[in-house]
Amino acid sequence: PRGAAYWAWCPAVPVEAVNNAHVDVLGVLLAVAGLGLVAAPAPGRRGREGAVLRRRAGGGLVLGAAVATKLMPAIVLPGALSGVRRVRDAVAVLLPAAAFTALAYLPYVLLSHGSVLGYLGGYVEEEGYEDPSAGSRYALLRLVLPGDWAVPVLLVAMAGVCGYVLWRGDPRRPWSGALLVTGWAFALLTPGYSWYALLLVGLVALDGRWEWLGIAVAGPAVYVTGQAFGSRGAVSATAYGAAVLLVLVVTAVRWRRQRGEGLGASLRAA
């Protein structure tokens, strides 16, 4: 019930998914369903390996449909591979996802003669992703780094987060890894559109770590108030900085509490 409330009661859902009818909500639905399918069974409920691989392949197809709907759900793919140790387990997800996406785009490629990407290149340039010194992107990185360093540091940081999820993630809860990757990607890229938050809200609803909702709120805050304050960069740095601080503080408190509970259980057992 709490997870459902995170989704249903979040203002971004009725505003962006219903009122503004952004297609992102379909991508979120497919991404959430795909992550549910690729989740490893609990230790006491392990079925035949063939059935598990078919389920993962089905999840890969659904994730491919999510990416074909809108490219952003591709960011959950590292989470879908949380804790995967065998190549065939990874291939069972990635190959169907790539095949579905490629086949979905094939008619457009054949008919458009290479213009299938549409305005994507213009969007990247317009939003300042190519030039870190422009706009309000990479706002937190630019607080502590020269603008030219923002993209390389972002790539290294995200590679580290993805590596952590792939190696230490829980295969029974791939949405937890997906939330970690998506949350930090948003925090470092600092996007300024409110409908992007739908994916993050959906992952929070699955995982339950409510502190990441602060990242989801930061984008709409920049989108709504950036012009009013005259500096989208300053608003972006403030909003995302506060959201990251919330994540770090709550994560530290939760870790200390869990550590204390584990220590207490060990002492009682002794």
mmCIF file of C-alpha atoms in Angstrom:
data_model
loop_
_atom_site.group_PDB
_atom_site.id
_atom_site.type_symbol
_atom_site.label_atom_id
_atom_site.label_comp_id
_atom_site.label_asym_id
_atom_site.label_seq_id
_atom_site.Cartn_x
_atom_site.Cartn_y
_atom_site.Cartn_z
ATOM 1 C CA PRO A 1 0.000 0.000 0.000
ATOM 2 C CA ARG A 2 2.784 2.445 0.823
ATOM 3 C CA GLY A 3 4.430 1.885 -2.546
ATOM 4 C CA ALA A 4 1.140 2.435 -4.333
ATOM 5 C CA ALA A 5 0.693 5.677 -2.409
ATOM 6 C CA TYR A 6 4.124 6.903 -3.489
ATOM 7 C CA TRP A 7 2.908 6.629 -7.076
ATOM 8 C CA ALA A 8 -0.774 7.517 -6.814
ATOM 9 C CA TRP A 9 -0.383 10.456 -4.431
ATOM 10 C CA CYS A 10 2.637 12.007 -6.117
ATOM 11 C CA PRO A 11 1.469 15.246 -7.799
ATOM 12 C CA ALA A 12 3.659 14.546 -10.835
ATOM 13 C CA VAL A 13 1.491 11.573 -11.802
ATOM 14 C CA PRO A 14 -1.904 13.286 -12.291
ATOM 15 C CA VAL A 15 -0.266 16.426 -13.677
ATOM 16 C CA GLU A 16 2.179 14.879 -16.147
ATOM 17 C CA ALA A 17 0.664 11.459 -16.881
ATOM 18 C CA VAL A 18 -2.986 12.502 -16.985
ATOM 19 C CA ASN A 19 -3.345 16.232 -17.507
ATOM 20 C CA ASN A 20 -0.336 16.674 -19.812
ATOM 21 C CA ALA A 21 -0.579 13.137 -21.256
ATOM 22 C CA HIS A 22 3.170 12.597 -21.546
ATOM 23 C CA VAL A 23 4.098 9.304 -23.181
ATOM 24 C CA ASP A 24 6.687 8.833 -20.425
ATOM 25 C CA VAL A 25 4.025 7.109 -18.337
ATOM 26 C CA LEU A 26 3.829 4.261 -20.870
ATOM 27 C CA GLY A 27 7.598 3.894 -20.728
ATOM 28 C CA VAL A 28 7.405 3.784 -16.931
ATOM 29 C CA LEU A 29 4.704 1.104 -17.028
ATOM 30 C CA LEU A 30 6.764 -1.086 -19.344
ATOM 31 C CA ALA A 31 9.986 -0.490 -17.403
ATOM 32 C CA VAL A 32 8.340 -1.441 -14.111
ATOM 33 C CA ALA A 33 6.775 -4.549 -15.650
ATOM 34 C CA GLY A 34 10.084 -5.548 -17.238
ATOM 35 C CA LEU A 35 11.979 -5.200 -13.966
ATOM 36 C CA GLY A 36 9.369 -7.346 -12.263
ATOM 37 C CA LEU A 37 9.857 -10.082 -14.849
ATOM 38 C CA VAL A 38 13.659 -10.148 -14.667
ATOM 39 C CA ALA A 39 13.705 -10.333 -10.862
ATOM 40 C CA ALA A 40 15.318 -13.547 -9.656
ATOM 41 C CA PRO A 41 13.037 -15.885 -7.700
ATOM 42 C CA ALA A 42 13.406 -16.128 -3.938
ATOM 43 C CA PRO A 43 15.748 -18.898 -2.710
ATOM 44 C CA GLY A 44 12.870 -21.118 -1.651
ATOM 45 C CA ARG A 45 10.982 -20.669 -4.916
ATOM 46 C CA ARG A 46 13.584 -21.431 -7.554
ATOM 47 C CA GLY A 47 12.082 -23.066 -10.605
ATOM 48 C CA ARG A 48 13.680 -24.788 -13.542
ATOM 49 C CA GLU A 49 16.509 -22.865 -15.124
ATOM 50 C CA GLY A 50 14.856 -22.850 -18.531
ATOM 51 C CA ALA A 51 11.716 -21.280 -17.112
ATOM 52 C CA VAL A 52 13.756 -18.633 -15.299
ATOM 53 C CA LEU A 53 15.653 -17.750 -18.481
ATOM 54 C CA ARG A 54 12.415 -17.515 -20.457
ATOM 55 C CA ARG A 55 11.002 -15.197 -17.824
ATOM 56 C CA ARG A 56 14.120 -13.024 -18.008
ATOM 57 C CA ALA A 57 13.875 -12.988 -21.803
ATOM 58 C CA GLY A 58 10.263 -11.874 -21.514
ATOM 59 C CA GLY A 59 11.376 -9.128 -19.173
ATOM 60 C CA GLY A 60 14.012 -8.116 -21.703
ATOM 61 C CA LEU A 61 11.347 -7.817 -24.400
ATOM 62 C CA VAL A 62 9.218 -5.609 -22.174
ATOM 63 C CA LEU A 63 12.228 -3.453 -21.309
ATOM 64 C CA GLY A 64 12.951 -3.165 -25.026
ATOM 65 C CA ALA A 65 9.386 -1.967 -25.519
ATOM 66 C CA ALA A 66 9.969 0.632 -22.805
ATOM 67 C CA VAL A 67 13.089 1.895 -24.577
ATOM 68 C CA ALA A 68 11.284 1.919 -27.919
ATOM 69 C CA THR A 69 8.553 4.032 -26.334
ATOM 70 C CA LYS A 70 11.039 6.586 -25.058
ATOM 71 C CA LEU A 71 14.801 6.283 -24.743
ATOM 72 C CA MET A 72 14.972 7.271 -21.080
ATOM 73 C CA PRO A 73 13.952 3.853 -19.642
ATOM 74 C CA ALA A 74 17.228 2.488 -21.036
ATOM 75 C CA ILE A 75 18.743 3.830 -17.836
ATOM 76 C CA VAL A 76 17.131 0.986 -15.855
ATOM 77 C CA LEU A 77 19.018 -1.708 -17.797
ATOM 78 C CA PRO A 78 21.968 -1.832 -15.359
ATOM 79 C CA GLY A 79 19.440 -2.421 -12.604
ATOM 80 C CA ALA A 80 17.916 -5.265 -14.600
ATOM 81 C CA LEU A 81 21.332 -6.932 -14.455
ATOM 82 C CA SER A 82 21.785 -6.450 -10.705
ATOM 83 C CA GLY A 83 24.022 -9.128 -9.262
ATOM 84 C CA VAL A 84 24.158 -11.104 -12.510
ATOM 85 C CA ARG A 85 27.197 -13.383 -12.608
ATOM 86 C CA ARG A 86 26.575 -15.529 -15.685
ATOM 87 C CA VAL A 87 26.838 -14.223 -19.218
ATOM 88 C CA ARG A 88 23.748 -16.114 -20.361
ATOM 89 C CA ASP A 89 21.648 -14.461 -17.659
ATOM 90 C CA ALA A 90 22.714 -11.056 -18.955
ATOM 91 C CA VAL A 91 22.245 -12.043 -22.597
ATOM 92 C CA ALA A 92 18.763 -13.362 -21.806
ATOM 93 C CA VAL A 93 17.786 -9.783 -20.907
ATOM 94 C CA LEU A 94 19.907 -7.638 -23.205
ATOM 95 C CA LEU A 95 19.451 -9.527 -26.469
ATOM 96 C CA PRO A 96 15.613 -9.468 -26.475
ATOM 97 C CA ALA A 97 15.654 -5.834 -25.340
ATOM 98 C CA ALA A 98 18.013 -4.812 -28.144
ATOM 99 C CA ALA A 99 16.151 -6.922 -30.715
ATOM 100 C CA PHE A 100 12.759 -5.453 -29.834
ATOM 101 C CA THR A 101 14.078 -1.896 -29.918
ATOM 102 C CA ALA A 102 15.834 -2.451 -33.246
ATOM 103 C CA LEU A 103 12.809 -4.091 -34.859
ATOM 104 C CA ALA A 104 10.504 -1.366 -33.572
ATOM 105 C CA TYR A 105 12.701 1.309 -35.137
ATOM 106 C CA LEU A 106 13.444 -0.580 -38.355
ATOM 107 C CA PRO A 107 10.382 0.650 -40.311
ATOM 108 C CA TYR A 108 11.238 4.244 -39.442
ATOM 109 C CA VAL A 109 14.860 3.758 -40.466
ATOM 110 C CA LEU A 110 13.813 2.290 -43.811
ATOM 111 C CA LEU A 111 11.266 5.006 -44.514
ATOM 112 C CA SER A 112 13.032 8.042 -43.097
ATOM 113 C CA HIS A 113 16.483 7.396 -44.588
ATOM 114 C CA GLY A 114 18.393 8.105 -41.414
ATOM 115 C CA SER A 115 16.205 10.768 -39.814
ATOM 116 C CA VAL A 116 14.769 8.346 -37.265
ATOM 117 C CA LEU A 117 16.486 10.207 -34.423
ATOM 118 C CA GLY A 118 14.387 13.244 -35.240
ATOM 119 C CA TYR A 119 15.130 16.221 -33.022
ATOM 120 C CA LEU A 120 17.273 14.288 -30.538
ATOM 121 C CA GLY A 121 20.495 15.980 -31.628
ATOM 122 C CA GLY A 122 18.881 19.398 -31.520
ATOM 123 C CA TYR A 123 17.442 18.654 -28.095
ATOM 124 C CA VAL A 124 20.854 17.681 -26.708
ATOM 125 C CA GLU A 125 22.369 20.895 -28.027
ATOM 126 C CA GLU A 126 19.440 23.075 -26.992
ATOM 127 C CA GLU A 127 19.420 21.746 -23.434
ATOM 128 C CA GLY A 128 23.126 22.360 -22.931
ATOM 129 C CA TYR A 129 24.264 18.753 -22.643
ATOM 130 C CA GLU A 130 26.961 19.320 -25.272
ATOM 131 C CA ASP A 131 28.203 22.552 -23.684
ATOM 132 C CA PRO A 132 28.395 22.156 -19.893
ATOM 133 C CA SER A 133 29.040 25.867 -19.442
ATOM 134 C CA ALA A 134 25.624 26.724 -20.886
ATOM 135 C CA GLY A 135 22.209 26.321 -19.322
ATOM 136 C CA SER A 136 21.462 24.585 -16.038
ATOM 137 C CA ARG A 137 22.722 21.076 -16.809
ATOM 138 C CA TYR A 138 25.426 19.463 -14.656
ATOM 139 C CA ALA A 139 24.610 22.132 -12.062
ATOM 140 C CA LEU A 140 26.070 20.270 -9.076
ATOM 141 C CA LEU A 141 29.223 19.209 -10.894
ATOM 142 C CA ARG A 142 29.799 22.749 -12.096
ATOM 143 C CA LEU A 143 29.730 23.986 -8.506
ATOM 144 C CA VAL A 144 32.980 22.181 -7.759
ATOM 145 C CA LEU A 145 34.533 21.505 -11.171
ATOM 146 C CA PRO A 146 35.466 23.458 -14.292
ATOM 147 C CA GLY A 147 32.780 23.174 -16.949
ATOM 148 C CA ASP A 148 34.989 21.118 -19.262
ATOM 149 C CA TRP A 149 35.351 18.446 -16.592
ATOM 150 C CA ALA A 150 31.634 17.933 -16.053
ATOM 151 C CA VAL A 151 30.995 15.336 -18.752
ATOM 152 C CA PRO A 152 34.099 13.177 -18.093
ATOM 153 C CA VAL A 153 33.433 13.182 -14.349
ATOM 154 C CA LEU A 154 29.782 12.358 -14.978
ATOM 155 C CA LEU A 155 30.758 9.370 -17.124
ATOM 156 C CA VAL A 156 33.230 8.090 -14.533
ATOM 157 C CA ALA A 157 30.750 8.539 -11.689
ATOM 158 C CA MET A 158 27.944 6.774 -13.532
ATOM 159 C CA ALA A 159 30.295 3.962 -14.546
ATOM 160 C CA GLY A 160 31.077 3.536 -10.854
ATOM 161 C CA VAL A 161 27.401 3.479 -9.874
ATOM 162 C CA CYS A 162 26.574 0.995 -12.633
ATOM 163 C CA GLY A 163 29.526 -1.180 -11.659
ATOM 164 C CA TYR A 164 28.384 -1.207 -8.042
ATOM 165 C CA VAL A 165 24.854 -2.200 -9.056
ATOM 166 C CA LEU A 166 26.079 -4.927 -11.396
ATOM 167 C CA TRP A 167 28.411 -6.394 -8.783
ATOM 168 C CA ARG A 168 26.606 -5.774 -5.493
ATOM 169 C CA GLY A 169 22.977 -5.406 -6.577
ATOM 170 C CA ASP A 170 20.256 -7.769 -5.414
ATOM 171 C CA PRO A 171 19.003 -9.848 -8.378
ATOM 172 C CA ARG A 172 15.729 -10.378 -6.507
ATOM 173 C CA ARG A 173 15.175 -6.599 -6.404
ATOM 174 C CA PRO A 174 16.442 -5.212 -9.721
ATOM 175 C CA TRP A 175 14.332 -2.089 -9.229
ATOM 176 C CA SER A 176 16.574 -1.137 -6.293
ATOM 177 C CA GLY A 177 19.604 -1.028 -8.567
ATOM 178 C CA ALA A 178 17.595 0.769 -11.241
ATOM 179 C CA LEU A 179 16.561 3.396 -8.684
ATOM 180 C CA LEU A 180 20.169 3.944 -7.638
ATOM 181 C CA VAL A 181 21.382 4.395 -11.222
ATOM 182 C CA THR A 182 18.441 6.566 -12.263
ATOM 183 C CA GLY A 183 18.576 8.703 -9.141
ATOM 184 C CA TRP A 184 22.269 9.496 -9.461
ATOM 185 C CA ALA A 185 21.954 10.093 -13.192
ATOM 186 C CA PHE A 186 19.262 12.684 -12.507
ATOM 187 C CA ALA A 187 21.282 14.224 -9.681
ATOM 188 C CA LEU A 188 24.368 14.655 -11.861
ATOM 189 C CA LEU A 189 22.608 15.642 -15.090
ATOM 190 C CA THR A 190 20.146 17.948 -13.252
ATOM 191 C CA PRO A 191 17.357 17.842 -15.875
ATOM 192 C CA GLY A 192 14.805 20.614 -15.639
ATOM 193 C CA TYR A 193 11.620 18.964 -16.878
ATOM 194 C CA SER A 194 8.907 17.788 -14.519
ATOM 195 C CA TRP A 195 7.703 14.801 -16.555
ATOM 196 C CA TYR A 196 11.093 13.118 -16.296
ATOM 197 C CA ALA A 197 10.236 12.501 -12.643
ATOM 198 C CA LEU A 198 7.659 9.843 -13.546
ATOM 199 C CA LEU A 199 10.286 7.135 -14.021
ATOM 200 C CA LEU A 200 11.926 7.919 -10.699
ATOM 201 C CA VAL A 201 8.584 7.967 -8.884
ATOM 202 C CA GLY A 202 7.692 4.569 -10.335
ATOM 203 C CA LEU A 203 10.985 3.106 -9.121
ATOM 204 C CA VAL A 204 10.500 4.617 -5.656
ATOM 205 C CA ALA A 205 7.053 3.014 -5.520
ATOM 206 C CA LEU A 206 8.654 -0.379 -6.202
ATOM 207 C CA ASP A 207 11.630 0.029 -3.901
ATOM 208 C CA GLY A 208 10.261 2.078 -1.008
ATOM 209 C CA ARG A 209 13.248 4.382 -0.436
ATOM 210 C CA TRP A 210 11.215 7.576 -0.235
ATOM 211 C CA GLU A 211 14.231 9.877 0.059
ATOM 212 C CA TRP A 212 14.767 9.654 -3.709
ATOM 213 C CA LEU A 213 11.507 11.527 -4.210
ATOM 214 C CA GLY A 214 13.524 14.648 -3.449
ATOM 215 C CA ILE A 215 15.337 14.157 -6.762
ATOM 216 C CA ALA A 216 11.970 13.758 -8.470
ATOM 217 C CA VAL A 217 10.798 17.045 -6.937
ATOM 218 C CA ALA A 218 13.939 18.952 -7.946
ATOM 219 C CA GLY A 219 13.221 18.789 -11.684
ATOM 220 C CA PRO A 220 9.711 20.238 -11.411
ATOM 221 C CA ALA A 221 11.036 22.891 -9.023
ATOM 222 C CA VAL A 222 13.536 24.027 -11.646
ATOM 223 C CA TYR A 223 10.938 23.862 -14.408
ATOM 224 C CA VAL A 224 8.374 25.940 -12.515
ATOM 225 C CA THR A 225 10.545 28.464 -10.674
ATOM 226 C CA GLY A 226 13.666 28.767 -12.820
ATOM 227 C CA GLN A 227 12.393 31.686 -14.862
ATOM 228 C CA ALA A 228 10.910 33.469 -11.861
ATOM 229 C CA PHE A 229 14.256 33.648 -10.061
ATOM 230 C CA GLY A 230 16.121 34.670 -13.190
ATOM 231 C CA SER A 231 18.822 32.005 -12.952
ATOM 232 C CA ARG A 232 17.915 28.432 -13.775
ATOM 233 C CA GLY A 233 21.454 27.348 -12.958
ATOM 234 C CA ALA A 234 21.254 28.644 -9.390
ATOM 235 C CA VAL A 235 17.786 27.176 -8.881
ATOM 236 C CA SER A 236 18.928 23.846 -10.304
ATOM 237 C CA ALA A 237 21.985 23.692 -8.050
ATOM 238 C CA THR A 238 19.899 24.588 -4.993
ATOM 239 C CA ALA A 239 17.055 22.167 -5.692
ATOM 240 C CA TYR A 240 19.220 19.217 -6.644
ATOM 241 C CA GLY A 241 21.745 19.996 -3.916
ATOM 242 C CA ALA A 242 19.015 19.837 -1.279
ATOM 243 C CA ALA A 243 17.679 16.618 -2.804
ATOM 244 C CA VAL A 244 21.100 14.945 -2.795
ATOM 245 C CA LEU A 245 21.647 16.046 0.805
ATOM 246 C CA LEU A 246 18.337 14.429 1.760
ATOM 247 C CA VAL A 247 19.346 11.181 0.055
ATOM 248 C CA LEU A 248 22.736 11.103 1.768
ATOM 249 C CA VAL A 249 21.384 11.906 5.233
ATOM 250 C CA VAL A 250 18.524 9.401 5.121
ATOM 251 C CA THR A 251 20.787 6.721 3.644
ATOM 252 C CA ALA A 252 23.337 7.266 6.423
ATOM 253 C CA VAL A 253 20.655 7.114 9.121
ATOM 254 C CA ARG A 254 19.161 3.959 7.625
ATOM 255 C CA TRP A 255 22.596 2.328 7.373
ATOM 256 C CA ARG A 256 23.419 3.109 11.003
ATOM 257 C CA ARG A 257 20.057 1.796 12.139
ATOM 258 C CA GLN A 258 20.459 -1.440 10.193
ATOM 259 C CA ARG A 259 24.002 -1.828 11.468
ATOM 260 C CA GLY A 260 22.812 -1.333 15.031
ATOM 261 C CA GLU A 261 20.015 -3.862 14.587
ATOM 262 C CA GLY A 262 22.444 -6.370 13.105
ATOM 263 C CA LEU A 263 24.896 -5.873 15.958
ATOM 264 C CA GLY A 264 22.104 -6.246 18.505
ATOM 265 C CA ALA A 265 20.945 -9.483 16.896
ATOM 266 C CA SER A 266 24.507 -10.834 16.959
ATOM 267 C CA LEU A 267 24.894 -10.015 20.655
ATOM 268 C CA ARG A 268 21.589 -11.679 21.516
ATOM 269 C CA ALA A 269 22.582 -14.771 19.559
ATOM 270 C CA ALA A 270 25.893 -14.911 21.422
#
